[in-house]
Amino acid sequence: EVQLVESGGGLVQPGGSLRLSCVASGFTFSSYWMTWVRQGPGKGLEWVANINLDGSEKNYVDSVKGRFTISRDNAKNSLFLQVNSLRDEDTAIYYCTRDVGYTTLDIWGQGTMVTVSS
Amino acid sequence: QSALTQPRSVSGSPGQSVAISCIGTSSDVGGYDYVSWYQQHPGKAPKLIIYEVNKRPSGVPDRFSGSKSGNTASLTISGLRADDEADYYCGSYAGKFGSGTKVTVL
């Protein structure tokens, strides 16, 4: 079964950090771009960052540039998102997704919740 | 990045058809045939139901169809069913999503 499973979310104070993880199974992870998407409470979807097959190309939405870092470990079928200098507006469910091209996201994980609050 | 514009809500009775619009610009929706649609039930992750404007992934019923004209894409749900009640988001090239539309089955 093709599956993505996220972990690493939690409650963190403003200015804090977390490392989100996503483990892929059921497909050849190293053959796909991967994308993180987030959804604030009661809000719509927001594209956050993506990474190419070998990790040499990374793209970010302007609001997280310099604070978030996307990475991957193909040997461990894993995708990561290091989130630093967290702000209230970063509170959201973070989804790991498989990108089959031009932001067509065909597989989604169940999401991991990040809550930024003092 | 500005979100693509969708109606906040649409509704219909079982068996009817509803259409959801997704308005962008020539830099996103209008410029590429890479429009996708996602269905999200409450408390669940989004699910891809349309890609490349009008293609359906395996397992998605043909009651769901997509189209595009100029800078506007559309999702049509025919033969509306109770379990179609959900939020629907469009997505375009370069990581833009629509604002989301709640579909209510009366």
Short mmCIF file of C-alpha atoms in Angstrom, two decimals:
data_model
loop_
_atom_site.label_atom_id
_atom_site.label_comp_id
_atom_site.label_asym_id
_atom_site.label_seq_id
_atom_site.Cartn_x
_atom_site.Cartn_y
_atom_site.Cartn_z
CA GLU A 1 0.00 0.00 0.00
CA VAL A 2 1.28 3.43 -0.92
CA GLN A 3 1.51 5.41 2.29
CA LEU A 4 3.00 8.50 3.91
CA VAL A 5 3.16 8.77 7.70
CA GLU A 6 4.13 12.02 9.39
CA SER A 7 5.35 12.59 12.93
CA GLY A 8 7.10 15.19 15.02
CA GLY A 9 4.39 17.78 15.58
CA GLY A 10 3.53 19.20 18.96
CA LEU A 11 3.06 22.27 21.13
CA VAL A 12 5.93 24.73 20.99
CA GLN A 13 6.45 28.28 22.23
CA PRO A 14 6.95 31.17 19.82
CA GLY A 15 10.54 31.18 18.64
CA GLY A 16 10.87 27.45 19.17
CA SER A 17 11.78 24.64 16.79
CA LEU A 18 10.54 21.25 15.68
CA ARG A 19 11.63 18.61 13.20
CA LEU A 20 8.80 17.06 11.23
CA SER A 21 9.34 13.65 9.65
CA CYS A 22 7.53 11.67 6.99
CA VAL A 23 8.18 8.02 6.19
CA ALA A 24 7.13 6.72 2.80
CA SER A 25 6.22 3.15 1.89
CA GLY A 26 4.79 1.27 -1.06
CA PHE A 27 6.60 3.22 -3.79
CA THR A 28 10.11 4.15 -4.91
CA PHE A 29 10.61 7.24 -2.76
CA SER A 30 13.74 8.38 -4.55
CA SER A 31 11.84 8.72 -7.85
CA TYR A 32 9.54 11.52 -6.72
CA TRP A 33 9.62 15.15 -5.79
CA MET A 34 8.08 15.64 -2.36
CA THR A 35 6.11 18.59 -0.99
CA TRP A 36 4.98 19.85 2.42
CA VAL A 37 1.55 21.51 2.56
CA ARG A 38 0.00 23.06 5.66
CA GLN A 39 -3.51 23.97 6.76
CA GLY A 40 -4.20 26.40 9.57
CA PRO A 41 -7.21 25.86 11.86
CA GLY A 42 -10.35 26.40 9.79
CA LYS A 43 -8.27 27.64 6.87
CA GLY A 44 -7.34 26.52 3.38
CA LEU A 45 -4.33 24.71 2.03
CA GLU A 46 -0.95 26.42 1.75
CA TRP A 47 2.01 25.05 -0.20
CA VAL A 48 5.09 25.29 2.05
CA ALA A 49 8.12 23.71 0.40
CA ASN A 50 9.23 21.07 -2.06
CA ILE A 51 12.39 19.11 -2.82
CA ASN A 52 13.65 17.31 -5.90
CA LEU A 53 14.72 13.70 -6.24
CA ASP A 54 18.21 13.94 -4.79
CA GLY A 55 17.68 16.93 -2.52
CA SER A 56 19.74 19.33 -4.62
CA GLU A 57 16.82 21.65 -5.39
CA LYS A 58 14.55 23.11 -2.73
CA ASN A 59 11.82 25.72 -2.94
CA TYR A 60 9.94 27.57 -0.19
CA VAL A 61 6.95 29.86 0.18
CA ASP A 62 8.15 33.37 1.02
CA SER A 63 6.71 33.34 4.55
CA VAL A 64 8.99 30.49 5.69
CA LYS A 65 12.21 31.28 3.82
CA GLY A 66 15.14 31.39 6.19
CA ARG A 67 13.17 29.64 8.97
CA PHE A 68 12.18 26.26 7.50
CA THR A 69 14.45 23.69 5.84
CA ILE A 70 13.24 20.74 3.79
CA SER A 71 15.44 17.68 3.36
CA ARG A 72 15.24 13.99 2.52
CA ASP A 73 17.04 10.71 3.16
CA ASN A 74 16.34 8.39 0.25
CA ALA A 75 18.08 5.48 1.98
CA LYS A 76 15.50 5.72 4.75
CA ASN A 77 12.53 6.69 2.54
CA SER A 78 12.14 9.78 4.68
CA LEU A 79 11.27 13.43 4.20
CA PHE A 80 11.91 16.09 6.81
CA LEU A 81 10.94 19.66 7.59
CA GLN A 82 13.02 21.54 10.14
CA VAL A 83 10.89 24.41 11.40
CA ASN A 84 12.68 27.14 13.36
CA SER A 85 11.76 30.56 14.77
CA LEU A 86 8.14 29.48 14.92
CA ARG A 87 5.38 32.09 14.94
CA ASP A 88 1.72 31.94 15.92
CA GLU A 89 0.76 31.92 12.25
CA ASP A 90 2.72 28.70 11.69
CA THR A 91 0.10 26.84 13.73
CA ALA A 92 -1.30 24.27 11.31
CA ILE A 93 -1.57 20.66 10.28
CA TYR A 94 1.47 19.85 8.17
CA TYR A 95 0.93 17.31 5.40
CA CYS A 96 3.62 15.36 3.59
CA THR A 97 2.70 14.79 -0.05
CA ARG A 98 4.03 13.04 -3.15
CA ASP A 99 4.36 15.42 -6.06
CA VAL A 100 3.95 13.74 -9.46
CA GLY A 101 4.64 16.91 -11.37
CA TYR A 102 3.62 20.53 -11.57
CA THR A 103 2.15 20.52 -8.08
CA THR A 104 -0.11 17.53 -8.67
CA LEU A 105 -0.09 15.98 -5.21
CA ASP A 106 -1.39 12.45 -5.53
CA ILE A 107 -0.59 10.94 -2.13
CA TRP A 108 -1.11 12.70 1.21
CA GLY A 109 -0.17 11.66 4.72
CA GLN A 110 -2.57 11.98 7.63
CA GLY A 111 -0.82 15.14 8.80
CA THR A 112 0.98 16.21 11.95
CA MET A 113 -0.25 19.13 14.08
CA VAL A 114 2.04 21.97 15.02
CA THR A 115 0.72 24.39 17.62
CA VAL A 116 2.68 27.55 18.40
CA SER A 117 1.51 29.11 21.63
CA SER A 118 2.91 30.53 24.84
CA GLN B 1 1.31 34.23 -3.34
CA SER B 2 -2.38 35.05 -3.78
CA ALA B 3 -4.81 32.18 -3.50
CA LEU B 4 -6.94 31.23 -6.46
CA THR B 5 -10.53 32.42 -6.09
CA GLN B 6 -13.29 29.92 -5.38
CA PRO B 7 -16.88 30.45 -4.19
CA ARG B 8 -17.15 29.95 -0.46
CA SER B 9 -20.00 27.45 -0.80
CA VAL B 10 -22.27 25.67 -3.25
CA SER B 11 -25.17 23.36 -2.58
CA GLY B 12 -27.42 20.94 -4.39
CA SER B 13 -29.92 18.16 -3.86
CA PRO B 14 -29.03 14.50 -4.31
CA GLY B 15 -28.85 13.60 -7.98
CA GLN B 16 -28.30 17.17 -9.12
CA SER B 17 -25.10 18.65 -10.57
CA VAL B 18 -23.01 21.39 -9.03
CA ALA B 19 -20.08 23.31 -10.46
CA ILE B 20 -17.23 24.99 -8.62
CA SER B 21 -15.15 27.68 -10.27
CA CYS B 22 -11.49 28.43 -9.67
CA ILE B 23 -10.33 31.81 -10.96
CA GLY B 24 -6.67 32.54 -11.46
CA THR B 25 -4.49 34.47 -13.85
CA SER B 26 -2.54 33.87 -17.02
CA SER B 27 0.47 33.10 -14.80
CA ASP B 28 -1.15 30.08 -13.19
CA VAL B 29 -4.54 28.60 -14.19
CA GLY B 30 -4.60 30.20 -17.61
CA GLY B 31 -1.00 29.59 -18.49
CA TYR B 32 -0.68 25.85 -18.01
CA ASP B 33 -2.82 22.72 -18.25
CA TYR B 34 -1.84 21.76 -14.71
CA VAL B 35 -4.96 22.35 -12.67
CA SER B 36 -5.81 19.82 -9.98
CA TRP B 37 -8.75 19.41 -7.61
CA TYR B 38 -8.77 17.98 -4.09
CA GLN B 39 -11.63 16.73 -1.93
CA GLN B 40 -11.35 17.01 1.84
CA HIS B 41 -13.82 15.50 4.28
CA PRO B 42 -13.86 16.92 7.84
CA GLY B 43 -10.90 15.75 9.87
CA LYS B 44 -9.32 13.97 6.91
CA ALA B 45 -6.43 14.65 4.59
CA PRO B 46 -7.17 16.03 1.12
CA LYS B 47 -7.57 13.55 -1.73
CA LEU B 48 -6.66 14.18 -5.37
CA ILE B 49 -9.73 13.81 -7.60
CA ILE B 50 -8.76 15.66 -10.80
CA TYR B 51 -5.34 16.44 -12.29
CA GLU B 52 -4.11 18.13 -15.47
CA VAL B 53 -7.46 19.93 -15.79
CA ASN B 54 -9.65 16.94 -16.61
CA LYS B 55 -7.95 13.65 -15.77
CA ARG B 56 -9.18 11.37 -12.99
CA PRO B 57 -6.91 9.18 -10.86
CA SER B 58 -7.80 5.52 -10.72
CA GLY B 59 -10.80 4.92 -8.49
CA VAL B 60 -12.34 8.37 -8.78
CA PRO B 61 -15.88 8.11 -10.19
CA ASP B 62 -16.64 9.74 -13.53
CA ARG B 63 -19.26 11.85 -11.75
CA PHE B 64 -16.34 14.19 -11.13
CA SER B 65 -15.15 16.14 -14.16
CA GLY B 66 -12.89 19.11 -14.76
CA SER B 67 -12.56 21.76 -17.42
CA LYS B 68 -10.84 25.07 -18.09
CA SER B 69 -11.54 28.18 -20.09
CA GLY B 70 -9.04 30.99 -20.05
CA ASN B 71 -8.07 31.81 -16.48
CA THR B 72 -10.99 29.89 -14.96
CA ALA B 73 -11.06 26.20 -14.14
CA SER B 74 -14.17 24.33 -13.08
CA LEU B 75 -15.04 21.15 -11.23
CA THR B 76 -18.43 19.61 -11.90
CA ILE B 77 -19.97 16.98 -9.66
CA SER B 78 -22.83 15.15 -11.37
CA GLY B 79 -25.36 12.90 -9.66
CA LEU B 80 -24.64 14.50 -6.31
CA ARG B 81 -24.45 12.05 -3.38
CA ALA B 82 -24.49 12.59 0.37
CA ASP B 83 -20.85 11.56 0.67
CA ASP B 84 -19.82 14.28 -1.80
CA GLU B 85 -20.40 16.76 1.02
CA ALA B 86 -16.89 18.05 1.66
CA ASP B 87 -14.50 20.92 1.04
CA TYR B 88 -12.98 21.16 -2.43
CA TYR B 89 -9.76 22.94 -3.35
CA CYS B 90 -8.27 23.69 -6.73
CA GLY B 91 -4.53 23.78 -7.24
CA SER B 92 -2.36 25.08 -10.03
CA TYR B 93 1.18 25.04 -11.31
CA ALA B 94 3.72 26.65 -8.99
CA GLY B 95 2.07 25.68 -5.77
CA LYS B 96 -1.05 27.81 -5.69
CA PHE B 97 -4.24 26.57 -4.06
CA GLY B 98 -7.74 27.90 -4.21
CA SER B 99 -9.50 29.37 -1.19
CA GLY B 100 -11.75 26.32 -0.90
CA THR B 101 -15.44 25.62 -1.49
CA LYS B 102 -17.77 23.83 0.87
CA VAL B 103 -20.22 21.59 -0.97
CA THR B 104 -23.45 20.94 0.91
CA VAL B 105 -25.88 18.23 -0.12
CA LEU B 106 -29.37 19.39 0.81
#
